Rosetta silent file (secondary structure, phi, psi, omega in degrees, C-alpha in Angstrom):
SEQUENCE: MKVTTPRLTQHVLTVEGRTAGEPVLFVHGNVSSAAFWRDAMAALPDGYRLLAVDLRGFGETDPAPVDATRGLRDYSDDVIELVEALGLDRVHLVGWSLGGGIVLQVLRDHPEAVRSVTLVNPISPYGFGGTEGPDGRLTHPDGTGSGAGAANPDFVTRLQAGDLSDESPTSPRSVFRSAYVDHRPIPDEDFYVRAMLTTRVGDAHYPGDAATSAAWPGVAPGKTGVLNACAPTHFRLGDLHEIGPRPPILWIRGADDVIVSDTSLFDLAHLGALGLVPGSPGTPAQPMVSQTRAVLARYGAYREVVLDECGHSPHLEHPEQFQRLLAEHLREA
SCORE:     score description
SCORE:     0.000 S_00000001
   1 L     0.000  159.699  177.581 -156.954  -41.617  -46.474 S_00000001
   2 E  -110.745  136.076  179.519 -157.747  -42.353  -50.123 S_00000001
   3 E  -126.884  121.934 -179.974 -155.903  -45.055  -52.086 S_00000001
   4 E   -99.046  125.452  176.216 -156.300  -45.335  -55.855 S_00000001
   5 L  -116.920  174.388  178.875 -155.810  -48.745  -57.452 S_00000001
   6 L   -57.934  -22.074 -175.279 -156.417  -49.834  -61.058 S_00000001
   7 L   -90.843  -39.552 -176.117 -159.990  -50.754  -60.126 S_00000001
   8 L  -174.533  173.716  174.230 -161.181  -47.764  -58.084 S_00000001
   9 E   -98.845  125.100 -174.905 -160.331  -45.232  -55.365 S_00000001
  10 E  -111.953  139.947  174.484 -160.872  -46.656  -51.888 S_00000001
  11 E   -91.569  132.212 -177.209 -161.294  -44.825  -48.614 S_00000001
  12 E  -125.431  124.897  175.676 -159.311  -46.321  -45.738 S_00000001
  13 E   -85.207  132.915  179.814 -159.805  -45.489  -42.068 S_00000001
  14 E  -127.882  171.619  176.036 -156.580  -45.472  -40.037 S_00000001
  15 L  -109.624  124.373 -176.210 -155.498  -44.824  -36.447 S_00000001
  16 L   -56.071  130.424  177.716 -153.293  -41.778  -36.015 S_00000001
  17 L    85.574   -5.958 -177.913 -149.712  -42.705  -35.224 S_00000001
  18 L  -104.849   72.111 -174.125 -150.191  -46.412  -36.000 S_00000001
  19 L  -110.811    3.065 -178.847 -148.246  -46.592  -39.254 S_00000001
  20 L  -132.014  162.729  178.810 -145.811  -49.416  -38.462 S_00000001
  21 L   105.956 -179.951  179.416 -146.021  -53.048  -37.434 S_00000001
  22 E   -62.187  132.024 -176.805 -147.886  -56.081  -38.719 S_00000001
  23 E   -76.659  137.295  174.641 -150.814  -54.910  -40.867 S_00000001
  24 E  -124.788  118.598 -176.983 -154.382  -55.615  -39.710 S_00000001
  25 E  -112.546  121.150 -177.554 -157.094  -54.892  -42.269 S_00000001
  26 E   -98.722  135.462 -179.105 -160.723  -54.700  -41.117 S_00000001
  27 E  -123.319  121.816 -173.680 -163.596  -55.344  -43.574 S_00000001
  28 L   -79.690  176.110 -179.943 -167.092  -54.198  -42.622 S_00000001
  29 L   -95.786 -172.546 -179.827 -170.471  -55.809  -43.225 S_00000001
  30 L   -70.288  150.424 -179.865 -173.446  -55.000  -45.402 S_00000001
  31 L    47.844   58.983  178.073 -175.274  -51.673  -44.912 S_00000001
  32 L  -163.116 -157.261  176.199 -172.423  -50.207  -42.855 S_00000001
  33 L  -164.620 -179.127  177.744 -168.925  -48.819  -43.434 S_00000001
  34 H   -58.698  -22.201 -179.123 -165.387  -48.817  -42.043 S_00000001
  35 H   -57.146  -26.992 -179.784 -166.699  -46.517  -39.295 S_00000001
  36 H   -65.672  -15.233 -179.771 -168.061  -49.606  -37.495 S_00000001
  37 H   -98.760   -1.511 -171.989 -164.443  -50.603  -36.749 S_00000001
  38 H   -49.310  -55.394 -173.659 -163.373  -47.224  -35.323 S_00000001
  39 H   -74.743  -37.014  179.330 -163.268  -48.156  -31.636 S_00000001
  40 H   -63.056  -38.606  177.831 -162.113  -51.757  -32.091 S_00000001
  41 H   -64.667  -48.573 -174.360 -159.104  -50.560  -34.082 S_00000001
  42 H   -64.608  -24.198 -175.525 -158.126  -47.868  -31.613 S_00000001
  43 L   -87.294   -8.995 -179.690 -158.230  -50.297  -28.671 S_00000001
  44 L   -70.494  149.652 -179.200 -155.740  -52.807  -30.068 S_00000001
  45 L   -67.357  166.800  177.919 -152.266  -52.810  -28.487 S_00000001
  46 L   -63.325  162.150  177.471 -149.238  -51.256  -30.126 S_00000001
  47 L   106.259    1.866 -179.587 -147.270  -53.164  -32.714 S_00000001
  48 E  -129.392  144.593  171.129 -149.851  -53.242  -35.494 S_00000001
  49 E   -92.799  118.421 -167.649 -150.607  -51.089  -38.503 S_00000001
  50 E  -108.673  127.572 -179.103 -154.392  -50.689  -38.408 S_00000001
  51 E  -142.137  144.243  173.189 -156.600  -50.077  -41.433 S_00000001
  52 E  -134.093  128.865 -173.736 -160.310  -50.407  -42.217 S_00000001
  53 E  -102.010  140.913  165.569 -161.573  -50.135  -45.779 S_00000001
  54 L   -81.083  122.626  176.530 -164.882  -48.826  -47.086 S_00000001
  55 L   -68.877  160.507  178.278 -166.089  -51.392  -49.619 S_00000001
  56 L   -57.390  133.005 -179.587 -167.260  -50.222  -53.048 S_00000001
  57 L    85.819    4.673  178.410 -170.673  -48.628  -52.718 S_00000001
  58 L  -133.188  153.820  176.031 -170.248  -47.893  -49.003 S_00000001
  59 L    56.659 -132.760 -175.474 -168.762  -45.015  -47.039 S_00000001
  60 L  -107.028   10.535  176.530 -166.437  -42.803  -49.067 S_00000001
  61 L   -79.964  152.889  179.564 -165.140  -45.398  -51.548 S_00000001
  62 L   -51.710  139.689  177.553 -166.076  -45.063  -55.214 S_00000001
  63 L   -84.430   54.726  176.642 -169.533  -46.463  -55.997 S_00000001
  64 L   -64.955  141.940 -176.974 -168.275  -48.826  -58.684 S_00000001
  65 L   -66.201  157.182 -178.516 -171.000  -51.310  -59.689 S_00000001
  66 L  -107.617  118.777  174.825 -171.007  -54.862  -58.322 S_00000001
  67 E   -85.435   99.637 -174.502 -170.987  -57.758  -60.783 S_00000001
  68 H   -69.587  -19.224  179.875 -172.824  -60.347  -58.700 S_00000001
  69 H   -67.336  -14.148  175.847 -172.058  -63.156  -61.134 S_00000001
  70 H   -92.222    9.158 -174.533 -168.517  -63.073  -59.691 S_00000001
  71 L    64.986 -131.909 -179.617 -169.866  -63.703  -56.188 S_00000001
  72 L   -94.642   13.302 -173.637 -167.927  -61.568  -53.720 S_00000001
  73 H   -72.347  -23.924  172.818 -164.865  -61.272  -55.949 S_00000001
  74 H   -60.513  -41.205  179.097 -165.487  -57.649  -56.919 S_00000001
  75 H   -73.123  -46.153 -176.527 -165.051  -56.848  -53.229 S_00000001
  76 H   -67.856  -35.109  176.230 -162.249  -59.325  -52.522 S_00000001
  77 H   -66.708  -36.090  173.828 -160.289  -58.241  -55.589 S_00000001
  78 H   -59.990  -43.030 -177.901 -160.587  -54.631  -54.393 S_00000001
  79 H   -63.690  -45.520 -177.007 -159.186  -55.709  -51.013 S_00000001
  80 H   -69.692  -31.872  174.806 -156.201  -57.553  -52.481 S_00000001
  81 H   -66.367  -37.125  176.514 -155.431  -54.601  -54.780 S_00000001
  82 H   -63.464  -44.192  177.555 -155.469  -52.337  -51.718 S_00000001
  83 H   -57.468  -44.389 -179.199 -153.064  -54.694  -49.928 S_00000001
  84 H   -69.262  -40.652 -178.654 -150.732  -54.606  -52.924 S_00000001
  85 H   -64.105  -33.878 -179.212 -150.990  -50.838  -53.400 S_00000001
  86 L   -88.553   -3.648  179.436 -150.028  -50.236  -49.759 S_00000001
  87 L    66.366   34.991 -178.513 -147.217  -52.799  -49.892 S_00000001
  88 L   -79.329  132.797 -177.383 -148.642  -54.797  -47.002 S_00000001
  89 L  -103.601  112.526  178.230 -146.759  -58.001  -46.267 S_00000001
  90 L    49.556   90.560 -171.008 -148.962  -60.912  -45.124 S_00000001
  91 E   -93.498  143.156  166.860 -151.933  -59.125  -43.665 S_00000001
  92 E   -79.393  127.601  179.773 -154.170  -60.067  -40.743 S_00000001
  93 E  -109.385  132.709  177.041 -157.761  -59.929  -42.053 S_00000001
  94 E  -124.072  118.373 -176.103 -160.773  -59.195  -39.838 S_00000001
  95 E  -127.730  131.106 -179.274 -164.188  -59.528  -41.493 S_00000001
  96 E  -109.508  128.108  173.212 -167.652  -58.917  -40.035 S_00000001
  97 L    58.919 -117.655  173.866 -170.845  -60.373  -41.549 S_00000001
  98 H   -53.381  -40.827  179.693 -170.583  -59.745  -45.331 S_00000001
  99 H   -60.476  -28.311  175.663 -166.943  -58.826  -44.661 S_00000001
 100 H   -63.868  -42.848  175.838 -166.410  -62.325  -43.274 S_00000001
 101 H   -64.270  -36.823 -179.434 -167.343  -63.799  -46.625 S_00000001
 102 H   -66.612  -44.384 -179.047 -165.092  -61.301  -48.388 S_00000001
 103 H   -69.688  -30.074  174.231 -162.009  -62.114  -46.315 S_00000001
 104 H   -67.328  -34.731  176.170 -162.634  -65.832  -46.835 S_00000001
 105 H   -67.103  -40.415  174.224 -162.707  -65.172  -50.584 S_00000001
 106 H   -59.163  -45.579  179.504 -159.375  -63.315  -50.276 S_00000001
 107 H   -61.054  -42.683 -179.036 -158.024  -66.274  -48.326 S_00000001
 108 H   -62.561  -39.824 -174.334 -159.319  -68.730  -50.935 S_00000001
 109 H   -90.287  -27.140 -174.201 -157.723  -66.828  -53.833 S_00000001
 110 L  -139.283   59.380 -176.195 -154.559  -65.471  -52.164 S_00000001
 111 H   -61.218  -28.366 -178.562 -153.631  -67.598  -49.116 S_00000001
 112 H   -69.393  -16.296 -178.822 -149.985  -66.584  -49.373 S_00000001
 113 H   -91.728   -2.105 -170.460 -150.954  -62.940  -48.665 S_00000001
 114 E  -113.468  129.777  178.182 -152.766  -63.722  -45.404 S_00000001
 115 E   -90.758  -40.112  176.382 -151.194  -64.014  -41.942 S_00000001
 116 E  -159.683  164.118  177.027 -154.417  -64.745  -40.039 S_00000001
 117 E  -129.945  135.984  170.093 -158.198  -64.425  -40.371 S_00000001
 118 E  -121.600  121.469  178.781 -160.753  -63.319  -37.801 S_00000001
 119 E  -102.690  129.609 -179.504 -164.400  -63.915  -38.684 S_00000001
 120 E  -119.779  106.527 -176.895 -167.036  -61.933  -36.787 S_00000001
 121 L    43.269   56.896 -173.952 -170.564  -63.313  -37.287 S_00000001
 122 L   -74.946  154.261  168.776 -169.701  -64.103  -40.933 S_00000001
 123 L   -64.021  159.761  179.938 -172.184  -65.006  -43.627 S_00000001
 124 E   -62.588  148.833  172.051 -172.174  -68.681  -44.535 S_00000001
 125 L   -63.348   -7.338  175.499 -169.530  -69.946  -46.983 S_00000001
 126 L  -110.541   28.762  174.437 -172.586  -70.909  -49.066 S_00000001
 127 E    78.147 -159.994 -174.959 -173.990  -67.404  -49.223 S_00000001
 128 L  -127.087  108.781  178.652 -177.220  -66.064  -47.784 S_00000001
 129 L    90.355  155.081  170.405 -180.489  -67.884  -48.465 S_00000001
 130 L    82.179   10.666  178.537 -181.514  -70.621  -50.862 S_00000001
 131 E  -130.600  163.870  178.879 -179.587  -73.585  -49.416 S_00000001
 132 E  -133.694  153.321  172.732 -180.237  -76.521  -47.113 S_00000001
 133 L    72.101  162.873 -179.013 -178.107  -78.734  -44.893 S_00000001
 134 L   -66.786  -16.808  179.212 -174.529  -78.316  -43.658 S_00000001
 135 L   -90.774    3.140  173.187 -173.198  -79.059  -47.151 S_00000001
 136 L    67.476   30.731 -179.961 -174.966  -75.995  -48.597 S_00000001
 137 E   -68.872  143.450 -178.470 -176.954  -77.804  -51.280 S_00000001
 138 E   -69.172  135.251  173.963 -179.232  -75.571  -53.333 S_00000001
 139 L   -66.640  -40.358  174.625 -182.940  -75.775  -52.567 S_00000001
 140 L  -137.970  149.062 -177.285 -183.569  -75.002  -56.263 S_00000001
 141 L   -57.596  -27.800 -177.351 -181.007  -74.747  -59.088 S_00000001
 142 L   -89.030    6.125  178.381 -181.782  -71.050  -59.642 S_00000001
 143 L    76.944   22.107  179.915 -181.072  -70.103  -56.018 S_00000001
 144 L   -47.229  135.885  179.638 -184.725  -69.394  -55.201 S_00000001
 145 L    98.245   -3.868  179.047 -185.095  -67.672  -51.837 S_00000001
 146 L  -124.492  174.105  176.060 -181.892  -65.622  -52.099 S_00000001
 147 L    95.648 -175.130 -171.487 -180.831  -62.405  -53.795 S_00000001
 148 H   -63.854  -28.570  179.867 -182.055  -58.833  -53.960 S_00000001
 149 H   -65.532  -14.518  179.091 -185.725  -59.788  -54.096 S_00000001
 150 H   -83.403   -7.571 -179.139 -185.459  -60.971  -50.492 S_00000001
 151 L   -71.314  148.323  176.113 -184.774  -57.434  -49.217 S_00000001
 152 L   -75.476  118.314 -173.629 -187.487  -55.604  -47.298 S_00000001
 153 H   -64.787  -31.600  179.502 -188.698  -52.884  -49.691 S_00000001
 154 H   -70.673  -36.895  175.297 -189.626  -50.441  -46.933 S_00000001
 155 H   -62.177  -43.822  179.116 -186.153  -50.734  -45.418 S_00000001
 156 H   -60.093  -44.073 -179.685 -184.622  -50.068  -48.846 S_00000001
 157 H   -62.764  -44.401 -179.008 -186.838  -46.978  -49.294 S_00000001
 158 H   -69.329  -35.426  176.708 -185.969  -45.611  -45.862 S_00000001
 159 H   -63.572  -44.990 -179.851 -182.271  -46.292  -46.375 S_00000001
 160 H   -65.641  -32.160 -178.842 -182.303  -44.386  -49.652 S_00000001
 161 H   -81.131   -6.265 -179.073 -184.197  -41.524  -48.042 S_00000001
 162 L    71.644   34.759 -176.101 -181.621  -41.208  -45.249 S_00000001
 163 L   -66.605  118.815  177.747 -184.216  -41.945  -42.556 S_00000001
 164 L  -102.364    3.394 -174.150 -182.752  -41.311  -39.082 S_00000001
 165 L   -82.459  172.791  170.980 -186.008  -41.918  -37.212 S_00000001
 166 L  -120.667   28.985 -173.960 -187.170  -44.876  -35.156 S_00000001
 167 L   -75.611  -17.391 -177.661 -190.811  -44.490  -36.186 S_00000001
 168 L  -131.625  147.118  175.736 -190.933  -47.815  -38.051 S_00000001
 169 L   -65.182  -13.153  179.231 -189.497  -51.279  -37.311 S_00000001
 170 L  -103.279    8.905  173.801 -187.984  -51.135  -40.807 S_00000001
 171 L   -73.260  151.396  178.722 -186.107  -47.852  -40.356 S_00000001
 172 H   -54.103  -39.033  179.901 -182.290  -48.211  -40.325 S_00000001
 173 H   -65.383  -41.999  179.407 -182.172  -47.105  -36.674 S_00000001
 174 H   -66.424  -38.468  177.544 -184.759  -49.687  -35.647 S_00000001
 175 H   -66.107  -38.910  176.078 -182.955  -52.414  -37.598 S_00000001
 176 H   -58.203  -46.851 -176.021 -179.700  -51.429  -35.904 S_00000001
 177 H   -69.159  -36.422 -173.208 -181.322  -51.762  -32.481 S_00000001
 178 H   -94.554  -22.233 -173.925 -183.173  -54.999  -33.137 S_00000001
 179 H  -124.308  -43.818  179.143 -180.775  -56.888  -35.428 S_00000001
 180 H   -66.237  -39.669  176.850 -177.285  -55.393  -35.491 S_00000001
 181 L  -125.566  158.256 -174.923 -177.178  -55.441  -31.686 S_00000001
 182 L   -86.830   64.791  179.260 -179.214  -57.505  -29.251 S_00000001
 183 L    53.251   31.848 -177.357 -181.436  -54.639  -28.035 S_00000001
 184 L  -103.705  128.621  176.504 -178.395  -53.341  -26.173 S_00000001
 185 L   -59.773  129.409 -177.875 -177.847  -49.558  -25.814 S_00000001
 186 L  -116.277  125.964  174.628 -174.743  -48.684  -27.809 S_00000001
 187 L   -57.175  143.445  178.798 -172.759  -45.487  -27.223 S_00000001
 188 L    63.362   35.872  179.412 -172.707  -43.265  -30.299 S_00000001
 189 H   -53.668  -42.016 -178.240 -175.694  -45.015  -31.860 S_00000001
 190 H   -60.480  -35.375  178.203 -176.279  -42.046  -34.144 S_00000001
 191 H   -60.062  -44.089 -177.511 -172.715  -42.385  -35.465 S_00000001
 192 H   -74.394  -37.669  177.796 -173.350  -45.973  -36.560 S_00000001
 193 H   -63.589  -41.427  177.099 -176.787  -45.272  -38.038 S_00000001
 194 H   -63.966  -33.372  175.528 -175.301  -42.474  -40.132 S_00000001
 195 H   -66.041  -37.499  175.319 -172.628  -44.915  -41.306 S_00000001
 196 H   -58.902  -37.938 -175.005 -175.411  -47.279  -42.420 S_00000001
 197 L   -74.436   -3.340  173.935 -176.880  -44.447  -44.462 S_00000001
 198 L   -79.781   -5.121  179.799 -173.706  -44.162  -46.578 S_00000001
 199 L   -64.281  126.934  173.789 -174.854  -47.319  -48.390 S_00000001
 200 L   -74.795  133.382 -177.215 -175.513  -46.692  -52.096 S_00000001
 201 E  -108.020  137.033  177.593 -178.973  -47.920  -53.026 S_00000001
 202 E   149.021 -179.812 -177.525 -179.912  -49.305  -56.442 S_00000001
 203 L   -62.675  -30.982 -177.288 -179.535  -52.201  -58.847 S_00000001
 204 L   -84.016  -10.488 -173.971 -175.742  -51.877  -58.921 S_00000001
 205 L  -133.824 -108.974 -179.562 -175.372  -51.830  -55.139 S_00000001
 206 E  -105.217  128.704   -1.120 -177.925  -52.458  -52.369 S_00000001
 207 E   -88.132  -16.118 -175.095 -179.909  -54.567  -52.722 S_00000001
 208 L   119.217 -177.130  179.701 -179.265  -55.245  -56.433 S_00000001
 209 L   -84.083  132.801 -177.342 -181.473  -56.172  -59.351 S_00000001
 210 L   -85.810  144.506  175.289 -184.392  -58.420  -58.430 S_00000001
 211 E  -128.887  157.000 -177.909 -185.267  -61.560  -60.378 S_00000001
 212 E  -106.615  164.023  178.600 -188.308  -63.812  -60.162 S_00000001
 213 L  -141.827  148.489  176.440 -188.703  -67.557  -59.838 S_00000001
 214 L   -73.920  -18.780 -179.158 -191.561  -69.964  -60.472 S_00000001
 215 L   -90.664  156.327  176.459 -190.762  -71.676  -57.164 S_00000001
 216 L   -65.820  139.321    6.837 -191.698  -70.390  -53.701 S_00000001
 217 L   -94.849   21.192  171.755 -191.062  -67.698  -52.489 S_00000001
 218 L    91.303    3.647  179.049 -190.917  -66.306  -56.028 S_00000001
 219 E  -123.815  145.856  179.047 -187.539  -64.524  -55.927 S_00000001
 220 E  -140.655  164.752 -177.857 -184.165  -65.603  -57.313 S_00000001
 221 L   -64.559  139.919  169.276 -180.729  -63.973  -57.622 S_00000001
 222 L   -90.015 -156.927 -173.120 -180.157  -61.251  -60.197 S_00000001
 223 L  -115.552   -5.782 -179.143 -176.834  -60.324  -61.749 S_00000001
 224 E  -136.114  157.656  173.688 -175.810  -57.101  -59.986 S_00000001
 225 L    92.711  165.891 -168.146 -175.602  -55.726  -56.477 S_00000001
 226 H   -69.630  -44.050 -177.663 -174.607  -56.911  -53.042 S_00000001
 227 H   -68.278  -31.145  174.748 -177.422  -59.298  -52.100 S_00000001
 228 H   -71.688  -32.953  177.216 -177.089  -61.113  -55.411 S_00000001
 229 H   -64.042  -25.828  178.629 -173.317  -61.340  -54.874 S_00000001
 230 L   -87.289   -3.817 -176.098 -174.129  -63.253  -51.650 S_00000001
 231 L   -68.179  145.882 -175.451 -176.441  -65.691  -53.436 S_00000001
 232 L   -70.133  -13.152  173.918 -175.359  -69.362  -53.329 S_00000001
 233 L   -76.704  -16.908 -177.650 -175.464  -69.598  -57.127 S_00000001
 234 L  -113.772  -30.280 -173.683 -172.621  -67.048  -57.246 S_00000001
 235 L  -123.784  115.527  178.896 -170.727  -67.438  -53.938 S_00000001
 236 L  -149.360  127.869 -178.061 -169.615  -70.844  -52.639 S_00000001
 237 L  -128.867   37.853  179.337 -166.510  -71.660  -50.602 S_00000001
 238 L   -67.442  -12.431 -178.218 -167.009  -75.285  -49.658 S_00000001
 239 L  -101.403   20.714 -176.185 -163.504  -76.088  -50.950 S_00000001
 240 H   -57.786  -29.255 -177.452 -161.667  -73.748  -48.576 S_00000001
 241 H   -69.757   -9.648 -177.536 -159.792  -76.707  -47.076 S_00000001
 242 H   -84.976   -8.377 -176.558 -157.972  -77.272  -50.373 S_00000001
 243 L   -78.406  165.786  172.015 -155.808  -74.139  -50.126 S_00000001
 244 L  -157.300  137.195   -1.509 -152.265  -73.947  -48.854 S_00000001
 245 L   -71.583  170.252  179.580 -150.912  -72.503  -46.699 S_00000001
 246 L  -118.648   91.729  178.709 -153.796  -72.424  -44.207 S_00000001
 247 L   -65.848  159.184 -176.201 -153.351  -69.536  -41.754 S_00000001
 248 L   -69.692  145.209  179.085 -155.247  -69.725  -38.451 S_00000001
 249 E  -119.129  129.723  169.704 -158.877  -68.601  -38.270 S_00000001
 250 E  -106.569  126.542  179.612 -160.632  -67.216  -35.193 S_00000001
 251 E  -113.713  111.162  178.657 -164.436  -67.288  -35.449 S_00000001
 252 E  -109.280  131.358  177.934 -166.229  -65.015  -32.998 S_00000001
 253 E  -146.776  152.592  175.949 -170.025  -64.927  -32.968 S_00000001
 254 E   -85.126  136.468 -177.379 -172.887  -63.750  -30.807 S_00000001
 255 L   -65.757  -24.243 -173.728 -175.157  -66.475  -29.437 S_00000001
 256 L  -109.446   24.038  179.518 -178.278  -64.377  -30.071 S_00000001
 257 L   -63.243  128.309  177.483 -177.578  -63.247  -33.646 S_00000001
 258 L  -102.869   -4.576  179.026 -180.850  -62.978  -35.620 S_00000001
 259 L   -93.119  -57.968  177.263 -179.174  -62.146  -38.952 S_00000001
 260 L  -104.004  105.783 -170.658 -176.629  -64.959  -39.337 S_00000001
 261 L  -160.434  163.133  171.029 -178.184  -67.967  -37.637 S_00000001
 262 L   -73.504  -12.286  175.775 -179.519  -71.453  -38.244 S_00000001
 263 L  -135.518   61.196 -173.969 -182.918  -69.795  -37.775 S_00000001
 264 L   -70.426  134.482  176.073 -182.267  -66.365  -39.293 S_00000001
 265 L   -78.507    2.946  175.156 -185.079  -63.833  -39.221 S_00000001
 266 L  -109.532    4.055  179.590 -183.684  -62.540  -42.528 S_00000001
 267 L   -98.187  119.071 -177.085 -184.004  -65.926  -44.271 S_00000001
 268 H   -59.451  -33.851  179.233 -187.227  -66.217  -46.301 S_00000001
 269 H   -63.174  -44.129  179.253 -187.338  -69.974  -45.750 S_00000001
 270 H   -69.144  -38.963  177.194 -187.351  -69.559  -41.976 S_00000001
 271 H   -63.289  -33.831  175.332 -189.873  -66.719  -42.164 S_00000001
 272 H   -65.745  -40.927  178.073 -192.065  -69.046  -44.221 S_00000001
 273 H   -63.716  -29.426  178.210 -191.805  -71.733  -41.553 S_00000001
 274 L   -82.760   -5.380 -178.787 -192.932  -69.148  -39.007 S_00000001
 275 L    83.255   10.695 -177.900 -195.924  -68.264  -41.180 S_00000001
 276 L   -87.855  -21.155  171.365 -194.662  -64.744  -41.853 S_00000001
 277 L  -117.751  113.424 -171.897 -194.205  -65.366  -45.582 S_00000001
 278 L   -69.257  154.527  172.440 -197.317  -67.148  -46.895 S_00000001
 279 L    88.485    9.698 -176.346 -197.353  -70.253  -49.035 S_00000001
 280 L   -60.387  131.513  175.922 -194.280  -72.024  -47.687 S_00000001
 281 L   -84.968    8.641 -178.166 -194.041  -75.626  -48.938 S_00000001
 282 L    98.593   16.517  177.947 -191.985  -76.505  -45.870 S_00000001
 283 L   -57.336  125.629 -178.728 -188.590  -75.374  -47.146 S_00000001
 284 L   -72.601  155.861  176.334 -186.166  -75.642  -44.188 S_00000001
 285 L   -63.980  151.929  173.616 -184.188  -72.688  -42.912 S_00000001
 286 L   -72.697  121.719  178.790 -180.621  -72.272  -44.122 S_00000001
 287 L   -81.718   75.695 -169.678 -178.365  -73.580  -41.309 S_00000001
 288 H   -60.836  -46.932 -178.753 -175.870  -70.743  -41.696 S_00000001
 289 H   -66.638  -42.554  179.604 -173.833  -71.369  -38.538 S_00000001
 290 H   -63.633  -35.645  177.810 -173.747  -75.121  -39.094 S_00000001
 291 H   -65.751  -43.679  177.787 -172.541  -74.569  -42.669 S_00000001
 292 H   -61.309  -43.696 -178.635 -169.704  -72.342  -41.491 S_00000001
 293 H   -62.755  -39.738 -179.828 -168.723  -74.888  -38.850 S_00000001
 294 H   -64.826  -42.320  179.706 -168.672  -77.721  -41.402 S_00000001
 295 H   -67.175  -42.780 -179.260 -166.433  -75.783  -43.799 S_00000001
 296 H   -70.705  -31.000  176.874 -164.058  -74.697  -41.032 S_00000001
 297 H   -62.579  -39.195  175.908 -163.913  -78.224  -39.603 S_00000001
 298 H   -69.092  -34.869  178.867 -162.555  -79.428  -42.952 S_00000001
 299 H   -64.005  -44.971  171.862 -160.169  -76.464  -43.013 S_00000001
 300 L    99.791  -53.898 -171.704 -158.825  -77.503  -39.621 S_00000001
 301 L   -88.445   69.948 -178.303 -156.896  -74.517  -38.265 S_00000001
 302 E  -144.647  161.253  175.839 -159.732  -72.668  -36.547 S_00000001
 303 E  -137.211  132.826  178.969 -161.193  -71.790  -33.168 S_00000001
 304 E  -107.542  131.098  176.671 -164.838  -70.873  -32.488 S_00000001
 305 E  -126.466  124.567 -179.574 -165.814  -68.552  -29.623 S_00000001
 306 E  -107.896  125.981 -179.887 -169.477  -67.888  -28.809 S_00000001
 307 E   -99.757  122.684  178.185 -170.354  -64.791  -26.772 S_00000001
 308 L   -71.987  157.347 -179.719 -173.496  -65.023  -24.642 S_00000001
 309 L    50.247   47.241 -176.515 -176.005  -62.160  -24.529 S_00000001
 310 L  -143.582  136.769  179.291 -174.626  -60.943  -27.841 S_00000001
 311 L   -96.016 -126.802 -171.720 -176.233  -60.375  -31.224 S_00000001
 312 L   -86.582   -9.397 -169.746 -174.682  -59.664  -34.604 S_00000001
 313 L  -132.406   72.915 -179.587 -171.963  -57.201  -33.528 S_00000001
 314 H   -55.424  -33.232 -178.098 -169.609  -58.489  -30.810 S_00000001
 315 H   -68.850  -20.065  175.580 -167.182  -55.616  -31.445 S_00000001
 316 H   -99.118  -35.014 -173.769 -169.933  -53.143  -30.438 S_00000001
 317 H   -84.217  -37.338  179.175 -171.801  -55.173  -27.822 S_00000001
 318 L  -132.257   64.933 -170.708 -168.863  -56.684  -25.899 S_00000001
 319 H   -60.275  -40.214 -177.165 -165.917  -54.539  -26.985 S_00000001
 320 H   -66.305  -42.450  178.778 -163.504  -55.484  -24.185 S_00000001
 321 H   -67.131  -40.759  178.292 -164.011  -59.229  -24.690 S_00000001
 322 H   -62.090  -46.849 -177.895 -163.797  -58.846  -28.456 S_00000001
 323 H   -64.020  -37.000  177.968 -160.593  -56.825  -28.263 S_00000001
 324 H   -65.438  -45.183  179.599 -159.005  -59.349  -25.904 S_00000001
 325 H   -63.058  -43.979 -179.344 -159.843  -62.268  -28.194 S_00000001
 326 H   -65.200  -45.116 -179.352 -158.620  -60.452  -31.287 S_00000001
 327 H   -61.365  -40.368  178.402 -155.371  -59.314  -29.654 S_00000001
 328 H   -63.191  -43.416 -179.039 -154.642  -62.877  -28.467 S_00000001
 329 H   -64.058  -44.774  179.014 -155.298  -64.270  -31.932 S_00000001
 330 H   -61.476  -43.404 -178.721 -153.065  -61.713  -33.640 S_00000001
 331 H   -64.303  -44.705 -178.599 -150.282  -62.343  -31.163 S_00000001
 332 H   -67.988  -34.282  179.905 -150.481  -66.138  -31.518 S_00000001
 333 L   -70.166    0.000    0.000 -150.595  -65.926  -35.319 S_00000001
């Protein structure tokens, strides 16, 4: 269905016949869409109203530009407007990867609207790239090492071209196989790859406008687009513990995630340490998981579950275990 709010028209995926009960709103990750939640939604028990939103610039939602200087608030404000437009009362939020950061921003700004939060391999509360240590301190004041300039240009080109092949390690299908899932065959792979290809490409969306830096590795956050919105100069949630009320958080993550990790293969600092990006001065990798754990430890009301033999997408790789954990969390909340 389509829902028009003052900001934009959003496409929302629903489950037929599930129009009553406590609302559960699913928020997808980067380079994907609400379609990634299709099976997880349908498998939840009765008693919930199930919705998954396409974020701006993804799926069938309006491609409104992203002001990265607001961090993830363009996305989180869209989500809270959707909640208000649908008249949802205290919603359960489920966020994967980028969506994890977005639902935490909703929680930070509107805790009274949230019944529970489930984080699925979320980005760090200190963004993606350009920070060190569990406290998320900036490696350089300008956020060097993060932002749109860190994107692989061949992947961006293939994404824009709608490449469905597996001829290159940087094709969307190859990235899905090697990074979204832990080299695990996934039913309906073509369905998910096509959902990746709904991503709008450009300065206003993915990856965003690139900026340069005098410091290694020579890239810094720009002002528009999704990767810049994730930059630690724009997005920081180290004060999450200061909100009230504090609804319960379930954090589910795959042990073998190569995207969100303390040694992420998508982090330029770690790639420099591996010798894959030349000229590294020894900048340490961003400890993404450790940063999330530190922020949630201060928050207090959380539980962490690590799934073995699982990459970035527990809801696709271990659907039965994921659905059981989510259903238990919703029921307890």
